[in-house]
XYZ file of C-alpha atoms in Angstrom:
296
model
C -5.390 -16.529 10.930
C -3.754 -13.058 11.150
C -6.583 -10.091 10.537
C -5.360 -7.265 7.782
C -7.174 -4.426 7.828
C -7.190 -1.600 5.251
C -8.495 1.832 4.826
C -8.320 4.281 2.394
C -8.961 4.295 -1.385
C -9.828 1.717 -3.934
C -9.884 2.560 -7.915
C -10.162 0.537 -10.849
C -7.217 1.121 -13.064
C -6.237 1.045 -16.426
C -2.334 -0.186 -17.290
C -0.367 0.410 -20.228
C 2.954 -0.839 -21.051
C 5.012 1.134 -23.054
C 8.268 0.645 -24.190
C 9.206 4.385 -22.888
C 6.896 7.424 -20.967
C 6.517 10.418 -23.070
C 8.595 13.879 -22.517
C 6.135 15.896 -24.168
C 2.919 15.603 -25.775
C 2.045 13.144 -28.919
C 0.916 9.816 -29.599
C 1.957 6.160 -27.852
C 0.504 3.061 -29.179
C 0.911 0.640 -25.993
C 2.822 -2.633 -26.296
C -0.735 -4.350 -23.429
C -2.777 -3.010 -21.578
C -4.924 -4.397 -18.598
C -7.994 -2.951 -16.153
C -7.758 -3.736 -12.730
C -8.551 -3.570 -9.527
C -5.944 -0.605 -7.577
C -5.543 2.030 -4.513
C -2.872 1.669 -1.855
C -4.516 -0.029 1.315
C -6.486 -1.993 -1.035
C -3.644 -3.191 -3.260
C -1.615 -3.701 0.388
C -3.926 -6.143 1.508
C -4.736 -8.232 -1.600
C -0.770 -8.399 -1.131
C -1.376 -9.520 2.574
C -4.513 -12.662 1.275
C -2.037 -13.582 -1.531
C 0.348 -14.182 1.474
C -1.707 -16.287 3.850
C -3.393 -13.492 5.720
C -7.110 -13.313 6.208
C -8.026 -9.719 4.837
C -10.748 -7.363 5.076
C -11.122 -3.979 2.983
C -13.660 -0.474 4.392
C -13.645 2.657 1.917
C -16.465 4.113 0.416
C -17.112 3.640 -3.801
C -19.824 5.355 -5.716
C -22.853 3.520 -6.711
C -21.803 2.805 -10.262
C -19.952 -0.306 -11.983
C -16.435 1.652 -12.077
C -17.295 0.565 -8.181
C -19.019 -3.376 -8.372
C -15.521 -3.969 -10.669
C -13.585 -2.931 -7.687
C -15.191 -4.969 -5.288
C -15.577 -7.803 -7.625
C -12.055 -8.300 -7.529
C -11.091 -7.535 -4.035
C -13.393 -10.065 -3.516
C -11.462 -12.554 -5.636
C -8.188 -11.397 -4.124
C -9.514 -12.814 -0.755
C -10.785 -9.803 1.135
C -13.977 -9.350 2.805
C -15.734 -6.403 1.688
C -18.780 -6.841 3.752
C -18.789 -3.346 4.944
C -17.121 -1.078 2.621
C -20.030 2.067 1.628
C -21.406 2.861 -1.956
C -22.194 5.881 -1.423
C -25.383 8.261 -3.815
C -23.486 10.791 -4.509
C -19.434 11.176 -6.222
C -17.763 8.772 -8.455
C -16.462 5.611 -7.992
C -12.225 5.900 -8.108
C -10.335 5.548 -11.425
C -6.936 6.178 -12.672
C -4.637 5.327 -15.709
C -1.248 3.961 -15.350
C 2.101 3.871 -18.746
C 4.532 1.709 -17.833
C 7.900 1.685 -19.236
C 10.298 -0.877 -20.694
C 12.511 -0.428 -17.532
C 9.488 -0.943 -15.430
C 8.693 2.687 -14.224
C 5.120 4.200 -14.109
C 4.038 6.953 -14.593
C -0.043 7.862 -12.557
C -2.661 9.143 -13.241
C -5.604 8.643 -10.584
C -8.603 10.295 -9.913
C -10.395 10.666 -6.734
C -13.987 12.025 -7.176
C -13.666 14.504 -4.215
C -18.110 14.167 -4.205
C -18.123 11.107 -1.990
C -18.411 11.859 1.143
C -15.558 12.292 3.332
C -17.517 11.623 6.982
C -16.084 8.531 8.474
C -18.434 7.650 11.588
C -20.153 4.730 9.977
C -16.541 3.370 9.658
C -16.889 -0.260 12.408
C -15.558 0.253 15.059
C -15.889 -3.530 15.388
C -13.827 -4.531 12.554
C -11.285 -1.931 13.380
C -10.593 -3.314 16.644
C -10.742 -6.475 15.856
C -7.975 -6.508 13.600
C -4.209 -7.415 14.353
C -2.914 -5.194 12.246
C -4.832 -1.789 10.081
C -3.451 -0.165 7.424
C -4.561 3.235 5.985
C -3.421 5.142 2.888
C -3.694 9.387 2.354
C -5.977 9.358 0.084
C -9.180 9.605 2.603
C -7.933 11.689 5.930
C -10.693 11.290 7.173
C -10.909 7.594 7.046
C -7.412 7.589 8.224
C -7.190 9.496 10.895
C -10.582 7.315 12.653
C -9.506 4.037 11.855
C -5.524 5.167 13.472
C -7.099 6.766 15.968
C -8.965 3.462 16.842
C -6.829 0.837 16.619
C -3.506 2.459 18.652
C -6.394 3.037 20.908
C -7.165 -0.555 21.322
C -2.992 -2.046 21.140
C -2.822 -3.521 17.299
C -0.549 -1.982 15.038
C -1.883 1.344 13.650
C 0.639 1.544 10.393
C 0.590 4.613 8.061
C 1.148 4.451 4.322
C 3.440 8.018 4.288
C 3.180 8.676 0.809
C 3.453 11.779 -1.293
C 0.199 14.039 -0.976
C -0.638 16.878 -0.574
C 0.483 19.227 2.656
C -0.812 19.209 5.725
C -2.242 15.977 5.743
C 1.134 14.107 6.626
C 1.166 16.233 9.785
C -2.179 15.245 10.801
C -1.978 11.150 10.452
C 1.975 10.262 11.270
C 1.337 11.353 15.206
C -1.601 9.107 14.845
C 0.009 5.674 13.900
C 2.160 2.753 15.643
C 4.014 2.506 12.702
C 4.942 5.032 9.449
C 5.965 3.325 5.833
C 7.503 6.160 3.657
C 7.921 6.482 0.174
C 10.594 8.272 -0.098
C 9.019 10.812 -1.855
C 6.747 11.172 1.574
C 9.698 10.712 3.819
C 11.190 13.786 1.258
C 8.045 15.693 1.084
C 7.298 15.437 5.271
C 11.037 16.002 6.520
C 12.768 16.583 3.282
C 14.557 12.960 2.736
C 15.602 12.436 7.082
C 14.488 10.025 8.509
C 16.260 10.367 12.016
C 14.270 13.464 11.985
C 11.025 11.412 11.805
C 12.298 9.105 13.965
C 12.543 12.175 16.523
C 9.360 13.383 15.555
C 7.115 11.173 15.832
C 7.009 8.608 18.472
C 6.601 5.350 16.368
C 8.387 3.252 14.519
C 8.781 4.959 12.032
C 10.960 3.634 8.281
C 10.854 4.238 4.358
C 10.708 1.894 0.870
C 13.865 2.718 -1.079
C 13.179 0.913 -4.378
C 15.734 -1.463 -4.949
C 17.718 -0.902 -1.963
C 15.279 -2.363 -0.281
C 13.745 -0.942 3.271
C 15.711 1.600 5.692
C 14.400 2.538 9.826
C 15.638 3.745 13.020
C 14.810 1.042 15.966
C 16.832 2.075 19.032
C 18.107 5.147 17.965
C 20.325 3.580 15.695
C 19.366 3.601 11.595
C 19.317 0.206 10.100
C 18.543 -1.389 6.451
C 17.942 -4.948 4.574
C 18.505 -4.272 1.141
C 17.114 -5.948 -2.004
C 16.428 -8.049 -4.157
C 18.222 -7.646 -7.088
C 15.446 -8.266 -10.139
C 14.600 -7.414 -13.553
C 12.098 -4.886 -12.825
C 9.053 -5.371 -15.495
C 6.265 -2.168 -13.594
C 7.222 -1.276 -10.251
C 4.025 -0.619 -9.423
C 1.822 -1.008 -6.609
C 5.397 -3.013 -5.315
C 4.832 -0.614 -2.035
C 1.433 -1.275 -1.200
C 3.340 -5.315 -1.614
C 5.582 -3.807 1.155
C 3.281 -3.134 2.754
C 1.012 -5.693 3.783
C 3.764 -8.447 3.638
C 6.046 -5.476 6.225
C 2.444 -5.414 8.856
C 1.091 -9.397 7.665
C 4.701 -10.271 9.327
C 5.160 -8.004 12.203
C 1.769 -9.792 13.079
C 3.340 -13.347 13.127
C 5.456 -11.697 15.678
C 8.662 -11.585 13.204
C 11.311 -8.983 14.324
C 11.492 -5.859 12.223
C 14.603 -7.177 10.258
C 12.904 -10.592 9.062
C 10.064 -8.849 8.637
C 11.752 -6.189 6.880
C 13.318 -8.810 4.203
C 10.316 -11.251 4.086
C 8.623 -7.877 2.326
C 11.757 -6.739 0.358
C 11.413 -10.279 -1.409
C 7.249 -10.105 -1.832
C 7.724 -7.179 -3.325
C 10.564 -7.939 -5.575
C 8.554 -10.807 -6.874
C 5.723 -8.410 -7.527
C 8.162 -5.918 -9.187
C 9.156 -8.646 -12.101
C 5.244 -9.637 -13.082
C 3.372 -7.088 -14.989
C 0.086 -5.746 -13.847
C 0.275 -4.197 -10.766
C -0.884 -5.866 -8.096
C -1.753 -9.194 -9.949
C 1.972 -9.783 -9.967
C 1.667 -10.190 -5.738
C 3.667 -13.820 -4.848
C 2.107 -16.752 -2.407
C 3.945 -17.807 0.333
C 5.906 -20.393 -1.365
C 6.808 -18.679 -3.967
C 8.439 -15.932 -1.367
C 9.790 -18.958 0.630
C 11.227 -19.990 -1.750
C 13.457 -16.760 -3.138
C 14.514 -16.469 0.833
C 16.225 -19.512 0.181
C 17.549 -18.852 -2.662
C 19.052 -15.941 -1.379
C 19.347 -16.269 2.015
C 21.793 -13.560 2.302
C 19.989 -10.669 0.646
């Protein structure tokens, strides 16, 4: 069984569904509400587990009820959390998300800076024992350490190149074997120029483009895998689902094009469902979509 490890952020998120996201201060009544575990690397490994991987997550949580719920949700998703650090200082991360009728969202996260950033406790054996390690940008010190260990031991060391504070991507990108940008992250790091990113970095580079699918550079040439057209209900977590599915595909021996198509299908199904990562599909659902739309 393929082993996928996430290192980084996990939070407890409240998702509120509204008709439209207000442009000015006002009061809006929600049509639906759900509270669930979230976080980029955490949601990515949840998606991988749903698709059949042996998944685990490493990160820092406070010793609070919020952290208890985050761990419970990860465990329910089939993710091993046996080596997560519960810090006596700091609070577990929380987030509020407003999702509109088109599936677009406004995200307001809180990550407590009081949580100890020291990554010395990270278990090297767990990182070296994974087939692929996925990190996000929310815990920079932990991400750097995990990428270093994964790369040194010949594993896939994948960075979620998301929008973040200046300097963070510059620190982490050279450590990764694979950098999968969001469009906003690519814009921050290289002005949206994927070719420039490929020239600057020694590993694989690609970018998720929402409904337009995925683009990457292969042997110096720009390649793309178009997205699957769906009616978007909730796009929260779509990128995370893509990352988890893409990493799993690579570990299973798929080439880039096939892994991208597999991940595009998983992300599209997620977008058709409300509830963040709870909308992540299982393997049979992804394979069914790939059969129905063989040319996408």
